[in-house]
Amino acid sequence: MENTNKLIIDTLKESEAVLEGHFLLSSGRHSDKYCQCAKLLQYPDKAEKVLKFVADKLRDLDFDMVVGPAMGGIVVAYELARQLKKPGIFAERQEGTMTVRRGFNIKKGQKVIISEDVITTGKSSLEVAKVIEKLGGEVVGLCCIVDRRDNSIEMPYPIYSAVKLEVKSYDKKDCPLCKAGLNYIKPGSRNIK
C-alpha cells in the first residue's frame, strides 16, 4: 500500500496535479494545496495507470454504470468505464442545477458509481446522487483519484480512491492565509462567491 501511494503521489507531482499556494476551492473553503487532476488527466497513459488502482477496487462491486459530474468527473468516468467495460455518462449543471441530459438516462433500479477527480466535501457527488435517486437509480459508491476530505466529513456512501491526501482546508473566516493577506486563486469550475 505504501509503495502504491508513493507511485500515485509521484505520478500526480510529475504531472503537476498537486499545487501549493492559496486556493479558493469549489466547496467555498480555502486551502494551501490544490489537486488539479486535469493536469494528470491530460496524459492518457498516466490517467490509465492511476485510475487502474480505482478500477481494481471497483471490479468486484455489483454496479451497472459510472456517472461523473461535469467537469472533473467526466474524464474519470470515461476512463473507469473503459477499464471496467461499463457505460459511462456525465451529469452537468443546467441553470445552476445538476441534471442528466444529452440523451443520457438512468433506468429504474440501475446501480451507479459516481466518479470524481477529487472529493473534498463531496458536494458535487451528493448533488449527482440526488439526481440519480430521483431517476430511480441506486448509488452504490463514490470514487475519485484523490480523496482529500477532512476527517470530520462523513459520506453516506463508501468511497474508493486511488489515494487519500491529508490537506487542511478552512472556512474563509478561519483561513490563516487570508489573515496573512495572501490573495487566493480559484482554479475550480464551480461558480462560488
mmCIF file of C-alpha atoms in Angstrom:
data_model
loop_
_atom_site.group_PDB
_atom_site.id
_atom_site.type_symbol
_atom_site.label_atom_id
_atom_site.label_comp_id
_atom_site.label_asym_id
_atom_site.label_seq_id
_atom_site.Cartn_x
_atom_site.Cartn_y
_atom_site.Cartn_z
ATOM 1 C CA MET A 1 0.000 0.000 0.000
ATOM 2 C CA GLU A 2 2.793 2.430 0.891
ATOM 3 C CA ASN A 3 4.539 1.755 -2.450
ATOM 4 C CA THR A 4 1.211 2.209 -4.267
ATOM 5 C CA ASN A 5 0.571 5.564 -2.545
ATOM 6 C CA LYS A 6 4.103 6.712 -3.378
ATOM 7 C CA LEU A 7 3.650 5.724 -7.039
ATOM 8 C CA ILE A 8 0.340 7.597 -7.254
ATOM 9 C CA ILE A 9 1.629 10.698 -5.462
ATOM 10 C CA ASP A 10 4.798 10.708 -7.592
ATOM 11 C CA THR A 11 2.648 10.474 -10.739
ATOM 12 C CA LEU A 12 0.439 13.358 -9.515
ATOM 13 C CA LYS A 13 3.511 15.508 -8.782
ATOM 14 C CA GLU A 14 5.173 14.548 -12.067
ATOM 15 C CA SER A 15 2.105 15.789 -13.964
ATOM 16 C CA GLU A 16 1.903 18.939 -11.757
ATOM 17 C CA ALA A 17 -1.519 17.904 -10.459
ATOM 18 C CA VAL A 18 -0.656 18.885 -6.867
ATOM 19 C CA LEU A 19 -0.192 22.652 -6.429
ATOM 20 C CA GLU A 20 0.797 24.799 -3.448
ATOM 21 C CA GLY A 21 -0.346 28.359 -2.688
ATOM 22 C CA HIS A 22 -3.662 29.886 -1.515
ATOM 23 C CA PHE A 23 -6.743 28.445 -3.194
ATOM 24 C CA LEU A 24 -10.484 29.014 -3.092
ATOM 25 C CA LEU A 25 -11.937 25.533 -3.514
ATOM 26 C CA SER A 26 -15.198 24.829 -5.348
ATOM 27 C CA SER A 27 -16.661 23.921 -1.941
ATOM 28 C CA GLY A 28 -16.098 27.538 -0.846
ATOM 29 C CA ARG A 29 -13.342 26.525 1.579
ATOM 30 C CA HIS A 30 -9.730 27.749 1.401
ATOM 31 C CA SER A 31 -6.572 25.627 1.286
ATOM 32 C CA ASP A 32 -2.794 25.890 0.886
ATOM 33 C CA LYS A 33 -2.778 22.929 -1.528
ATOM 34 C CA TYR A 34 -4.864 22.165 -4.578
ATOM 35 C CA CYS A 35 -5.269 18.980 -6.545
ATOM 36 C CA GLN A 36 -5.696 19.895 -10.203
ATOM 37 C CA CYS A 37 -6.252 16.390 -11.548
ATOM 38 C CA ALA A 38 -6.948 17.797 -15.017
ATOM 39 C CA LYS A 39 -3.152 18.099 -15.218
ATOM 40 C CA LEU A 40 -2.906 14.331 -14.691
ATOM 41 C CA LEU A 41 -5.851 13.550 -16.982
ATOM 42 C CA GLN A 42 -4.206 15.311 -19.939
ATOM 43 C CA TYR A 43 -1.847 12.320 -20.137
ATOM 44 C CA PRO A 44 -3.901 9.218 -21.058
ATOM 45 C CA ASP A 45 -1.113 6.821 -20.064
ATOM 46 C CA LYS A 46 -0.749 8.360 -16.606
ATOM 47 C CA ALA A 47 -4.529 8.610 -16.114
ATOM 48 C CA GLU A 48 -4.912 4.950 -17.072
ATOM 49 C CA LYS A 49 -2.174 3.923 -14.623
ATOM 50 C CA VAL A 50 -3.590 5.892 -11.663
ATOM 51 C CA LEU A 51 -7.234 5.023 -12.353
ATOM 52 C CA LYS A 52 -6.358 1.328 -12.609
ATOM 53 C CA PHE A 53 -5.964 1.407 -8.804
ATOM 54 C CA VAL A 54 -9.545 2.681 -8.523
ATOM 55 C CA ALA A 55 -10.841 0.240 -11.148
ATOM 56 C CA ASP A 56 -9.283 -2.652 -9.226
ATOM 57 C CA LYS A 57 -11.210 -1.592 -6.105
ATOM 58 C CA LEU A 58 -14.475 -1.442 -8.090
ATOM 59 C CA ARG A 59 -14.010 -4.612 -10.122
ATOM 60 C CA ASP A 60 -15.904 -6.934 -7.733
ATOM 61 C CA LEU A 61 -18.719 -4.473 -6.946
ATOM 62 C CA ASP A 62 -22.168 -5.007 -8.404
ATOM 63 C CA PHE A 63 -22.945 -1.889 -10.463
ATOM 64 C CA ASP A 64 -24.191 -1.013 -13.937
ATOM 65 C CA MET A 65 -22.684 2.341 -14.878
ATOM 66 C CA VAL A 66 -20.343 5.173 -13.926
ATOM 67 C CA VAL A 67 -21.609 8.769 -13.717
ATOM 68 C CA GLY A 68 -19.198 11.689 -13.427
ATOM 69 C CA PRO A 69 -20.206 15.235 -12.502
ATOM 70 C CA ALA A 70 -19.002 17.839 -15.019
ATOM 71 C CA MET A 71 -16.260 18.953 -15.214
ATOM 72 C CA GLY A 72 -13.874 16.976 -13.027
ATOM 73 C CA GLY A 73 -15.684 13.656 -13.204
ATOM 74 C CA ILE A 74 -16.158 13.386 -16.973
ATOM 75 C CA VAL A 75 -12.754 12.007 -17.979
ATOM 76 C CA VAL A 76 -12.592 9.921 -14.795
ATOM 77 C CA ALA A 77 -15.986 8.358 -15.619
ATOM 78 C CA TYR A 78 -14.875 7.651 -19.184
ATOM 79 C CA GLU A 79 -11.602 6.013 -18.182
ATOM 80 C CA LEU A 80 -13.145 3.897 -15.419
ATOM 81 C CA ALA A 81 -15.994 2.855 -17.729
ATOM 82 C CA ARG A 82 -13.420 1.911 -20.373
ATOM 83 C CA GLN A 83 -11.333 -0.144 -17.959
ATOM 84 C CA LEU A 84 -14.370 -1.837 -16.376
ATOM 85 C CA LYS A 85 -16.328 -2.273 -19.634
ATOM 86 C CA LYS A 86 -19.384 -0.430 -18.285
ATOM 87 C CA PRO A 87 -21.318 2.532 -19.674
ATOM 88 C CA GLY A 88 -20.035 5.907 -18.530
ATOM 89 C CA ILE A 89 -22.027 9.151 -18.655
ATOM 90 C CA PHE A 90 -21.889 12.554 -17.013
ATOM 91 C CA ALA A 91 -24.182 14.911 -15.143
ATOM 92 C CA GLU A 92 -23.924 18.655 -15.579
ATOM 93 C CA ARG A 93 -25.357 21.889 -14.292
ATOM 94 C CA GLN A 94 -28.212 23.444 -16.188
ATOM 95 C CA GLU A 95 -29.291 26.824 -14.820
ATOM 96 C CA GLY A 96 -27.360 26.055 -11.636
ATOM 97 C CA THR A 97 -28.950 22.645 -11.011
ATOM 98 C CA MET A 98 -27.229 19.297 -11.547
ATOM 99 C CA THR A 99 -29.021 17.197 -14.163
ATOM 100 C CA VAL A 100 -28.611 14.272 -16.544
ATOM 101 C CA ARG A 101 -29.300 15.319 -20.146
ATOM 102 C CA ARG A 102 -27.891 14.984 -23.696
ATOM 103 C CA GLY A 103 -29.925 11.826 -24.203
ATOM 104 C CA PHE A 104 -28.292 10.045 -21.271
ATOM 105 C CA ASN A 105 -30.607 8.193 -18.946
ATOM 106 C CA ILE A 106 -30.573 6.163 -15.796
ATOM 107 C CA LYS A 107 -33.107 3.386 -15.643
ATOM 108 C CA LYS A 108 -35.061 2.460 -12.559
ATOM 109 C CA GLY A 109 -33.022 0.053 -10.438
ATOM 110 C CA GLN A 110 -29.679 0.713 -12.170
ATOM 111 C CA LYS A 111 -26.760 0.616 -9.757
ATOM 112 C CA VAL A 112 -24.422 3.562 -10.182
ATOM 113 C CA ILE A 113 -20.905 4.540 -9.128
ATOM 114 C CA ILE A 114 -20.300 8.310 -9.066
ATOM 115 C CA SER A 115 -16.794 9.278 -10.166
ATOM 116 C CA GLU A 116 -14.894 12.457 -9.369
ATOM 117 C CA ASP A 117 -11.373 13.667 -9.851
ATOM 118 C CA VAL A 118 -11.123 14.981 -6.266
ATOM 119 C CA ILE A 119 -13.512 14.693 -3.322
ATOM 120 C CA THR A 120 -13.123 17.481 -0.758
ATOM 121 C CA THR A 121 -16.601 17.888 0.727
ATOM 122 C CA GLY A 122 -18.499 15.589 -1.628
ATOM 123 C CA LYS A 123 -20.927 18.382 -2.554
ATOM 124 C CA SER A 124 -20.970 17.640 -6.318
ATOM 125 C CA SER A 125 -21.204 13.893 -5.749
ATOM 126 C CA LEU A 126 -24.119 14.310 -3.348
ATOM 127 C CA GLU A 127 -25.919 16.574 -5.846
ATOM 128 C CA VAL A 128 -25.488 13.901 -8.519
ATOM 129 C CA ALA A 129 -26.645 11.193 -6.075
ATOM 130 C CA LYS A 130 -29.941 13.082 -5.607
ATOM 131 C CA VAL A 131 -30.435 13.230 -9.380
ATOM 132 C CA ILE A 132 -29.658 9.511 -9.772
ATOM 133 C CA GLU A 133 -32.048 8.554 -6.979
ATOM 134 C CA LYS A 134 -34.784 10.835 -8.358
ATOM 135 C CA LEU A 135 -34.448 8.991 -11.689
ATOM 136 C CA GLY A 136 -34.822 5.640 -9.897
ATOM 137 C CA GLY A 137 -31.156 4.651 -9.822
ATOM 138 C CA GLU A 138 -29.265 3.396 -6.786
ATOM 139 C CA VAL A 139 -25.903 4.899 -5.794
ATOM 140 C CA VAL A 140 -23.612 2.126 -4.576
ATOM 141 C CA GLY A 141 -20.467 4.202 -4.038
ATOM 142 C CA LEU A 142 -18.306 7.176 -4.896
ATOM 143 C CA CYS A 143 -14.852 7.017 -6.414
ATOM 144 C CA CYS A 144 -12.102 9.503 -7.126
ATOM 145 C CA ILE A 145 -8.444 9.914 -7.893
ATOM 146 C CA VAL A 146 -7.802 11.925 -4.719
ATOM 147 C CA ASP A 147 -9.845 11.737 -1.526
ATOM 148 C CA ARG A 148 -8.844 14.879 0.317
ATOM 149 C CA ARG A 149 -11.725 15.073 2.765
ATOM 150 C CA ASP A 150 -11.084 16.356 6.233
ATOM 151 C CA ASN A 151 -11.563 13.584 8.813
ATOM 152 C CA SER A 152 -14.716 15.347 10.067
ATOM 153 C CA ILE A 153 -16.516 14.944 6.717
ATOM 154 C CA GLU A 154 -18.502 11.734 6.580
ATOM 155 C CA MET A 155 -20.251 10.459 3.482
ATOM 156 C CA PRO A 156 -23.371 8.274 3.211
ATOM 157 C CA TYR A 157 -21.659 6.084 0.575
ATOM 158 C CA PRO A 158 -18.385 4.153 0.512
ATOM 159 C CA ILE A 159 -15.520 5.955 -1.228
ATOM 160 C CA TYR A 160 -12.991 4.185 -3.442
ATOM 161 C CA SER A 161 -9.973 6.375 -4.183
ATOM 162 C CA ALA A 162 -6.564 5.980 -5.752
ATOM 163 C CA VAL A 163 -5.047 7.899 -2.824
ATOM 164 C CA LYS A 164 -6.103 9.729 0.349
ATOM 165 C CA LEU A 165 -4.283 13.024 0.934
ATOM 166 C CA GLU A 166 -4.412 14.899 4.205
ATOM 167 C CA VAL A 167 -4.827 18.519 3.123
ATOM 168 C CA LYS A 168 -6.155 21.130 5.509
ATOM 169 C CA SER A 169 -8.976 23.368 4.375
ATOM 170 C CA TYR A 170 -10.523 26.327 6.167
ATOM 171 C CA ASP A 171 -13.702 28.346 6.305
ATOM 172 C CA LYS A 172 -12.943 31.802 4.899
ATOM 173 C CA LYS A 173 -13.311 33.387 8.347
ATOM 174 C CA ASP A 174 -10.728 30.986 9.832
ATOM 175 C CA CYS A 175 -8.252 30.911 6.926
ATOM 176 C CA PRO A 176 -4.713 31.731 8.115
ATOM 177 C CA LEU A 177 -3.709 32.553 4.525
ATOM 178 C CA CYS A 178 -6.415 35.244 4.301
ATOM 179 C CA LYS A 179 -5.365 36.561 7.711
ATOM 180 C CA ALA A 180 -1.784 36.798 6.384
ATOM 181 C CA GLY A 181 -3.090 38.923 3.491
ATOM 182 C CA LEU A 182 -2.316 36.392 0.750
ATOM 183 C CA ASN A 183 -4.548 36.590 -2.314
ATOM 184 C CA TYR A 184 -6.170 33.363 -3.415
ATOM 185 C CA ILE A 185 -6.755 31.872 -6.808
ATOM 186 C CA LYS A 186 -9.880 29.924 -7.779
ATOM 187 C CA PRO A 187 -8.826 27.070 -10.029
ATOM 188 C CA GLY A 188 -12.085 25.039 -9.822
ATOM 189 C CA SER A 189 -15.009 25.057 -12.228
ATOM 190 C CA ARG A 190 -17.966 25.825 -9.944
ATOM 191 C CA ASN A 191 -19.156 29.421 -9.591
ATOM 192 C CA ILE A 192 -18.860 30.414 -5.947
ATOM 193 C CA LYS A 193 -18.690 33.669 -4.066
#
